Coordinates of C-alpha atoms and ligand atoms in Angstrom, one line a residue:
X1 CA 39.9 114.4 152.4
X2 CA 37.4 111.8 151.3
X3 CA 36.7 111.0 148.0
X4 CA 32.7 111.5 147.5
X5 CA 30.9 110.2 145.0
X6 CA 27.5 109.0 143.8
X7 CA 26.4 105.4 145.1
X8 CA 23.0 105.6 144.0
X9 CA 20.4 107.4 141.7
X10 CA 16.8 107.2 141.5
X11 CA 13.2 109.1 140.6
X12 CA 9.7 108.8 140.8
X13 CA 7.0 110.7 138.8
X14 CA 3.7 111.4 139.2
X15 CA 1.3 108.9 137.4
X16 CA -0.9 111.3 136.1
X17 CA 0.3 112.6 132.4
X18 CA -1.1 116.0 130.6
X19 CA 0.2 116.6 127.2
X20 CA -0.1 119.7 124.6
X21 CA -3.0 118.3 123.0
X22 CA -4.6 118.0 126.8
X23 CA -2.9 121.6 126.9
X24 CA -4.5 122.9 123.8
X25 CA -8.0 122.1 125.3
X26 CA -7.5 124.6 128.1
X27 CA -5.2 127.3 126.0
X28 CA -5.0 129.6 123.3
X29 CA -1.8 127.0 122.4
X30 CA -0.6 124.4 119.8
X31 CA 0.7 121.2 119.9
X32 CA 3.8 122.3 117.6
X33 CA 4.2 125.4 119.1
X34 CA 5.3 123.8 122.3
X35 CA 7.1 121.2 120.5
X36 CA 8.9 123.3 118.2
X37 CA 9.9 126.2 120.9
X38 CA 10.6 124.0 123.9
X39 CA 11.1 120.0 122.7
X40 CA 8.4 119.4 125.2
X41 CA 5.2 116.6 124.8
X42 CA 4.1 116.0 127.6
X43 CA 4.5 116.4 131.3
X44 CA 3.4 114.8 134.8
X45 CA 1.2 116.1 137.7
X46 CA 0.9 115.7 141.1
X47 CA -2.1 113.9 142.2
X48 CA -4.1 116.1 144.8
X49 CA -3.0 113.4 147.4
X50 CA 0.8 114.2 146.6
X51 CA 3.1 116.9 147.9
X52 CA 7.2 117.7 147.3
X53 CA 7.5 116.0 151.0
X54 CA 5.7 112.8 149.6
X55 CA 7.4 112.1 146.2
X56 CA 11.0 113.3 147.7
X57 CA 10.1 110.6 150.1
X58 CA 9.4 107.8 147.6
X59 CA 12.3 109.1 145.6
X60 CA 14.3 108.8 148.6
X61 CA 13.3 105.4 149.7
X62 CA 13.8 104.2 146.7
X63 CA 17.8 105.1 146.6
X64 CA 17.9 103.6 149.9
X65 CA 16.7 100.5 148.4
X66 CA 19.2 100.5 145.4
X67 CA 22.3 101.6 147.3
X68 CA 20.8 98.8 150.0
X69 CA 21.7 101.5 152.8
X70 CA 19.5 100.9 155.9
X71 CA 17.7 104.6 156.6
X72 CA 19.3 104.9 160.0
X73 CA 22.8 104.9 158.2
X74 CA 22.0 108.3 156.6
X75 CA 23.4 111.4 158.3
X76 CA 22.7 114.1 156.4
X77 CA 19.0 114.9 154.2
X78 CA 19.2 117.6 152.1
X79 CA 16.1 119.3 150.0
X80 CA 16.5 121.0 147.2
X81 CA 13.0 122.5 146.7
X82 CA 11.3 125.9 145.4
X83 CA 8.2 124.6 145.9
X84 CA 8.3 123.2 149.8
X85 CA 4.9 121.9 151.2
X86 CA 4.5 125.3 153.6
X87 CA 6.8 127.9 154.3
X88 CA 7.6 125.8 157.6
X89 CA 8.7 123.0 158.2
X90 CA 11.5 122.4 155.7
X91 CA 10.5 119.2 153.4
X92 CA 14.0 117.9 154.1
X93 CA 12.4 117.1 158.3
X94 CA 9.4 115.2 156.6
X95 CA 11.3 113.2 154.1
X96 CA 13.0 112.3 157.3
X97 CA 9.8 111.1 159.1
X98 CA 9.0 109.7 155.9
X99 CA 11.8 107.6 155.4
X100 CA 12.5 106.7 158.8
X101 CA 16.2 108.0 158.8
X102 CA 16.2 108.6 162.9
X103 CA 20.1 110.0 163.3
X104 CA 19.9 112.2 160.1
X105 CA 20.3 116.1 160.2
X106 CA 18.4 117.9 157.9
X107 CA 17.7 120.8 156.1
X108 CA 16.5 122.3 152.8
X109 CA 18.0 124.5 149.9
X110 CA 15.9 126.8 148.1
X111 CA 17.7 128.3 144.9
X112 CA 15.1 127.7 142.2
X113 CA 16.1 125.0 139.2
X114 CA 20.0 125.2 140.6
X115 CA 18.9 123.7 143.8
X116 CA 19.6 120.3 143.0
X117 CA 23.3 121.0 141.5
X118 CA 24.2 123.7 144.8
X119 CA 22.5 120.5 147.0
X120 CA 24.7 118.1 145.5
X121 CA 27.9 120.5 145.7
X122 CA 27.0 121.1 149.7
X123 CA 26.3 116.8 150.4
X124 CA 29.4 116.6 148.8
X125 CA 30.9 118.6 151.0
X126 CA 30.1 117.0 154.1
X127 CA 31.4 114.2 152.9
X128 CA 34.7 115.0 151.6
X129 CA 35.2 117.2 155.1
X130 CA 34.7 113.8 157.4
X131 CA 31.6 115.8 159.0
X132 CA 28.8 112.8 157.2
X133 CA 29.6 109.1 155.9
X134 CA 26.2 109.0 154.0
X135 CA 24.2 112.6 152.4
X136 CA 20.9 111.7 150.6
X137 CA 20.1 114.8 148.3
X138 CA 16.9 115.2 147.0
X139 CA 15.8 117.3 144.1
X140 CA 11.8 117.8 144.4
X141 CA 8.9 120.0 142.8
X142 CA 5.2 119.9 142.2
X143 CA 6.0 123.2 139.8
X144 CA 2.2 122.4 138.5
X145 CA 1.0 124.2 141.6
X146 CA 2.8 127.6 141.2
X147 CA 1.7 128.4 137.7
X148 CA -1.1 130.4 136.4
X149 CA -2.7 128.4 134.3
X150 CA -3.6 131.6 131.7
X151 CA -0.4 132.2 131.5
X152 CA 0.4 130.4 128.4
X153 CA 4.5 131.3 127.7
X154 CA 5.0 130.0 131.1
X155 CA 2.5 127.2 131.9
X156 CA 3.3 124.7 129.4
X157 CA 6.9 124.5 130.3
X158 CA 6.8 123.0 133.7
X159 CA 6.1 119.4 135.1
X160 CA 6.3 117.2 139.0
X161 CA 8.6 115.1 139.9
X162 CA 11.9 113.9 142.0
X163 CA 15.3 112.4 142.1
X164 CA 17.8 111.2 144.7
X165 CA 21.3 110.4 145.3
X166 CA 22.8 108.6 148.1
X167 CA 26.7 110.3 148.5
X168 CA 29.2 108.6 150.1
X169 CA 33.2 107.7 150.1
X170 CA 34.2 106.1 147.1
X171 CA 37.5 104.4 145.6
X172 CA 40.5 107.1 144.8
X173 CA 40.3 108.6 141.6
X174 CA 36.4 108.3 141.5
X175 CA 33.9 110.9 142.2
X176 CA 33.3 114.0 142.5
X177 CA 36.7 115.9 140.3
X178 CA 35.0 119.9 140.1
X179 CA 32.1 122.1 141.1
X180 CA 31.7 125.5 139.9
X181 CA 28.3 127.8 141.3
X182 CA 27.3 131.2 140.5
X183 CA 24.4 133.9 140.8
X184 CA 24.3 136.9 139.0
X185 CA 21.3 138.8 141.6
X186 CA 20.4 141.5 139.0
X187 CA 18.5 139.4 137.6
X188 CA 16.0 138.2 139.9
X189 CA 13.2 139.9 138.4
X190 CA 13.0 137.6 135.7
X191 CA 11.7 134.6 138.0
X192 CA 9.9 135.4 140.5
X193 CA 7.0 134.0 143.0
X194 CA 6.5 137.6 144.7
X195 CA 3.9 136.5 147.5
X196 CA 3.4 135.2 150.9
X197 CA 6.3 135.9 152.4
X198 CA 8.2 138.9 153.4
X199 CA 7.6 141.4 151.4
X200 CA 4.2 140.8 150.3
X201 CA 2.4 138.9 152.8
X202 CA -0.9 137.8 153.6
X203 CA -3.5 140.7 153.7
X204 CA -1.2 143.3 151.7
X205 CA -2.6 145.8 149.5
X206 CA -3.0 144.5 146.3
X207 CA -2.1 140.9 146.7
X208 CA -3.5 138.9 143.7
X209 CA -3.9 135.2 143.0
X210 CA -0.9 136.0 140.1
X211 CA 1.0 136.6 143.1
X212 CA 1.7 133.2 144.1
X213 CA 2.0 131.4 140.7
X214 CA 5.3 131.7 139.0
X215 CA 5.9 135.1 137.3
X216 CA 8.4 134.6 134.1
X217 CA 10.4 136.8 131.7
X218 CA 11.2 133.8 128.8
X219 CA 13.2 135.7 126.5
X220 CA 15.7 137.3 129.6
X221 CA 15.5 133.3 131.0
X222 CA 16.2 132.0 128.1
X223 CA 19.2 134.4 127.0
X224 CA 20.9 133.8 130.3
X225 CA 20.8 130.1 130.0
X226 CA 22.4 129.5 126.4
X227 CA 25.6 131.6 128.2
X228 CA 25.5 130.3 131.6
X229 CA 24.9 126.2 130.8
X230 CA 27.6 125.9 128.2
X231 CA 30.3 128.7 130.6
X232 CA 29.5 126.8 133.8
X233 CA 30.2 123.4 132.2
X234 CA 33.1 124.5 130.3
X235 CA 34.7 126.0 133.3
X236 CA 33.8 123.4 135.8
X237 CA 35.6 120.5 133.3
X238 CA 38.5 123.1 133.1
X239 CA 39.0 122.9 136.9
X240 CA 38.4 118.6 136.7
X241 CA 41.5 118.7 133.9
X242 CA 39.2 117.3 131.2
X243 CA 38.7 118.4 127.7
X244 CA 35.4 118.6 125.9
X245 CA 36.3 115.5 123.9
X246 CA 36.7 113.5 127.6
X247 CA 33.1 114.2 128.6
X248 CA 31.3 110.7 128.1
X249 CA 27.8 112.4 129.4
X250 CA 26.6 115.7 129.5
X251 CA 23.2 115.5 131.7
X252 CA 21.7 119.4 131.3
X253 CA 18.7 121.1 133.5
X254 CA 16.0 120.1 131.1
X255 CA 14.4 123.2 130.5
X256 CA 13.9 123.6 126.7
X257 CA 15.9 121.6 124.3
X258 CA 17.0 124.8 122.0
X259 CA 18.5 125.7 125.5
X260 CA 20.1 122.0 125.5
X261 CA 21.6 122.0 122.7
X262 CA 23.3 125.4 122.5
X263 CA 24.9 124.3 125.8
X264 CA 26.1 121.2 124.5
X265 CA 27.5 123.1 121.2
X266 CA 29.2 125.4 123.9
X267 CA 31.0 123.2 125.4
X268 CA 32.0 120.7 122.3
X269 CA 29.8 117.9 123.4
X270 CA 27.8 116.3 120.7
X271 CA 23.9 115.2 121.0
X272 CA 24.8 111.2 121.2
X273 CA 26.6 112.2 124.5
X274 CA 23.8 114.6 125.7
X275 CA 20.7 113.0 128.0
X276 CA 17.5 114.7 127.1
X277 CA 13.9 113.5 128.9
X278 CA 12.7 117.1 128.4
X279 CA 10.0 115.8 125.8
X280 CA 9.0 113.6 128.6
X281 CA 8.4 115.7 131.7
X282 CA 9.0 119.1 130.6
X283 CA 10.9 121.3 133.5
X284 CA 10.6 120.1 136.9
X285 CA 12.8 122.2 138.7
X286 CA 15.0 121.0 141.1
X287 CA 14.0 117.4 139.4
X288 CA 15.4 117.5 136.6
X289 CA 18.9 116.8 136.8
X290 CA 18.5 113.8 139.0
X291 CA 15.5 112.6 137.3
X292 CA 17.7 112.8 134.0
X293 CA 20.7 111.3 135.3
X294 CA 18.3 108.0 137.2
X295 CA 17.0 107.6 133.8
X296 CA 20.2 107.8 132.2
X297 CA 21.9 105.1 134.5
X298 CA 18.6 103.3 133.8
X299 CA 19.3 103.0 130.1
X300 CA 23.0 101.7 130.4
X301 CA 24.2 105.6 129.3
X302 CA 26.7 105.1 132.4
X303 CA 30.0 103.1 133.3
X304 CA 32.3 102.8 135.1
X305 CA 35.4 105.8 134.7
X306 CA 32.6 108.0 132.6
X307 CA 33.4 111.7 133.0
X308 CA 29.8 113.0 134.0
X309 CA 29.0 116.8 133.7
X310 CA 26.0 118.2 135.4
X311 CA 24.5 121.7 135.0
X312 CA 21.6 123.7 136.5
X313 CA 20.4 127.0 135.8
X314 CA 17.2 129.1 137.2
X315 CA 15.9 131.8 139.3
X316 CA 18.0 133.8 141.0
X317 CA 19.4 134.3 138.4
X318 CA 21.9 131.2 139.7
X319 CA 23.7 128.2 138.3
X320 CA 25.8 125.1 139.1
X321 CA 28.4 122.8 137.2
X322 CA 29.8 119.2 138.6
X323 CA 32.1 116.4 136.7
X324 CA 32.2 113.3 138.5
X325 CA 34.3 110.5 137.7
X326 CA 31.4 107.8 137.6
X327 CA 32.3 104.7 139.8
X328 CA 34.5 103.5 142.7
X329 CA 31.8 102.4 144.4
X330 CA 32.2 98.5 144.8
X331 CA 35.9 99.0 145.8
X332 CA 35.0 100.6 148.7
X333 CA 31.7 98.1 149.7
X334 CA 34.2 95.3 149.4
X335 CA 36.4 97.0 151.8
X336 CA 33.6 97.7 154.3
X337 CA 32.1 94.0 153.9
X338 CA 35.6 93.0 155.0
X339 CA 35.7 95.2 157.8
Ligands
LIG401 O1 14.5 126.7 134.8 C1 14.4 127.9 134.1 C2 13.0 128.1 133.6 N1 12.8 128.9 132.4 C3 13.2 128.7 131.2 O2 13.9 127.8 130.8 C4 12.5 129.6 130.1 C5 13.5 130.0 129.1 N2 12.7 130.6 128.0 C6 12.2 129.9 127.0 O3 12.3 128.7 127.0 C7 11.5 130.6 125.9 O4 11.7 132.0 126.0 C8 9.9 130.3 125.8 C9 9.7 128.9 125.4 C10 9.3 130.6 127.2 C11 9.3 131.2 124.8 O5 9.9 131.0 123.5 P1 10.3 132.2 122.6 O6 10.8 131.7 121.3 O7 11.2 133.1 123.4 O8 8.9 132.9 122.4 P2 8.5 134.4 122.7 O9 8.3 134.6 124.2 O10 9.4 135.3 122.0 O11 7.0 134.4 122.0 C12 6.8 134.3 120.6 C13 5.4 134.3 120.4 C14 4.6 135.4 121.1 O12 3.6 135.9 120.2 P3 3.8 137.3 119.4 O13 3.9 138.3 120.4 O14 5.0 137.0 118.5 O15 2.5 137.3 118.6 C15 4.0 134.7 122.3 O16 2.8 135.3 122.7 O17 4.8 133.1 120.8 C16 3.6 133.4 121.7 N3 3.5 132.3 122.7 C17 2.8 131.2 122.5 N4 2.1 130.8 121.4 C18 1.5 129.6 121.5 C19 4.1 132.3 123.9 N5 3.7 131.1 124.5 C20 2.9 130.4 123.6 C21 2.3 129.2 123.7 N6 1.6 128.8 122.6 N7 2.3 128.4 124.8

């Protein structure tokens, strides 16, 4: 088996920034409401220009660039989206035109926030198997375009954005050390986007506007995830061999920071060795874990031999855990530049 790992992370936003004061203008909402409930400030939004297809793509190109890995090395594109551009094609075949990656499969994954941790798990998988030499897994969402802007326990939380990884082999002992994924379907009631597809499509009885905006049950969301972030991360270190106290970065979905931090408290991680960009960009979905973790790498929060544990949570109800051994990577570019 291959050892996979992460040889490059990177993001883009959206330029365009609306906070809770901009918030408070349009809603019966406060500034410290949001602040004090969620941890968020402010958040970005897709210009009308701008789709998941096109800021996966710049997010994409842009890991090319850092990994330096021509776009016709890639085999494998996977999207990890809940809001694609249409229903067909998948986003994952446009990043591809976008991008230029001409002998790349590709295909896209569509399990709400979780998306980007089962995305990563599957790349992963491809590569440790022999089947790819180079996955590209995208986490992207314009999330601004699903909600209904009167509804105000839901509306504030969410923000655009995306993040890539380029996987590939990396030096023994590095990489990828657990996964763990889960779904608990009795609660998929409590997230849902209930039109335009099968069961209510266009033209049925009823149908509503509401129907294609993000319907939310907060407190049910919210009770799940302060069990399900710390559980998944503490069993997914379990299965890598490590201890709480061997975690060097705990990078959560960034959903709410009360969720945060009873995860990290869960699992025995203090704050110092917790990423949070919440405040910054609110929730963006399948986003926010690689958004978190390019912005953490950014900062100098990563080096080499880190124990890095990643958890998502979302609709479905679903969630993902992964520890990576961080590193391993020039050890095997030497190796290839001999070659
Ligand atoms: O990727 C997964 C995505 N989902 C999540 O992560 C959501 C998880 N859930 C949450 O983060 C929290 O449940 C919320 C932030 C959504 C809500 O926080 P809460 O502490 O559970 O508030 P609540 O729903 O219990 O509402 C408390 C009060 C209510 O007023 P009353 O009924 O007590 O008078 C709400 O109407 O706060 C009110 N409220 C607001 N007030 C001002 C709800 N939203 C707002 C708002 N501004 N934006």
């Amino acid at each position: 088996m291959t050892n996979v790992g992460i040889l490059a992370v990177s993001h883009y936003v959206p330029e365009k920034i609306l906070t809770n004061k901009d918030l408070e203008k349009k809603l019966d909402t406060s500034d410290e409401w949001i602040r004090s409930r969620t941890g968020i400030e402010e958040r970005r939004v897709a210009s009308d220009d701008e789709t998941t297809a096109s800021i996966g793509t710049v997010a994409a190109s842009r890991v090319l660039e850092k990994a330096n890995c021509p776009a016709d090395q890639v085999d494998l594109i996977i999207v990890a989206t809940m809001t694609p551009d249409s229903v067909l094609p998948a986003v994952s075949c446009r990043v591809q035109a976008g991008i230029g990656a001409k002998n790349a499969g590709a295909f896209d994954v569509n399990i709400a926030c979780s998306g980007f941790a089962y995305a990563l798990a599957l790349g992963c998988s491809y590569v440790t198997s022999g089947m790819a030499n180079k996955v590209l897994v995208i986490g992207a969402d314009v999330m601004t375009r699903v909600m209904d802007w009167s509804d105000r326990g839901t509306c504030v939380l969410f923000g655009d954005g995306a993040g890539a990884v380029l996987l590939g082999e990396v030096a023994e002992g590095y990489g990828l050390l657990a996964q763990e994924l889960g779904s608990d379907g009795r609660g998929a009631e409590h997230l849902v986007i209930p039109g335009g597809a099968g069961a209510k499509p266009m033209g049925s009885k009823h149908l509503t506007d509401k129907d294609f905006t993000l319907q939310m049950n907060g407190r049910e969301v919210f009770r799940f995830a302060v069990q399900v972030m710390g559980n998944s991360a503490v069993a997914a270190a379990k299965k890598a061999g490590i201890t709480s106290e061997d975690i060097d970065l705990f990078i959560p979905h960034q959903a709410n920071s009360r969720i945060i931090e009873s995860a990290a408290k869960r699992l025995g991680v203090p704050m110092e060795k917790v990423f949070v960009n919440v405040h910054n960009y609110g929730n963006t979905s399948c986003a926010s874990i690689p958004l978190a973790l390019s912005e953490a790498v950014e900062a100098g929060r990563v080096k080499e031999g880190d124990k890095v544990v990643l958890v998502g949570f979302g609709g479905g109800l679903a969630w993902g855990a992964l520890v990576f051994n961080w590193g391993g990577v020039s050890e095997i570019r030497k190796k290839a530049d001999a070659a």
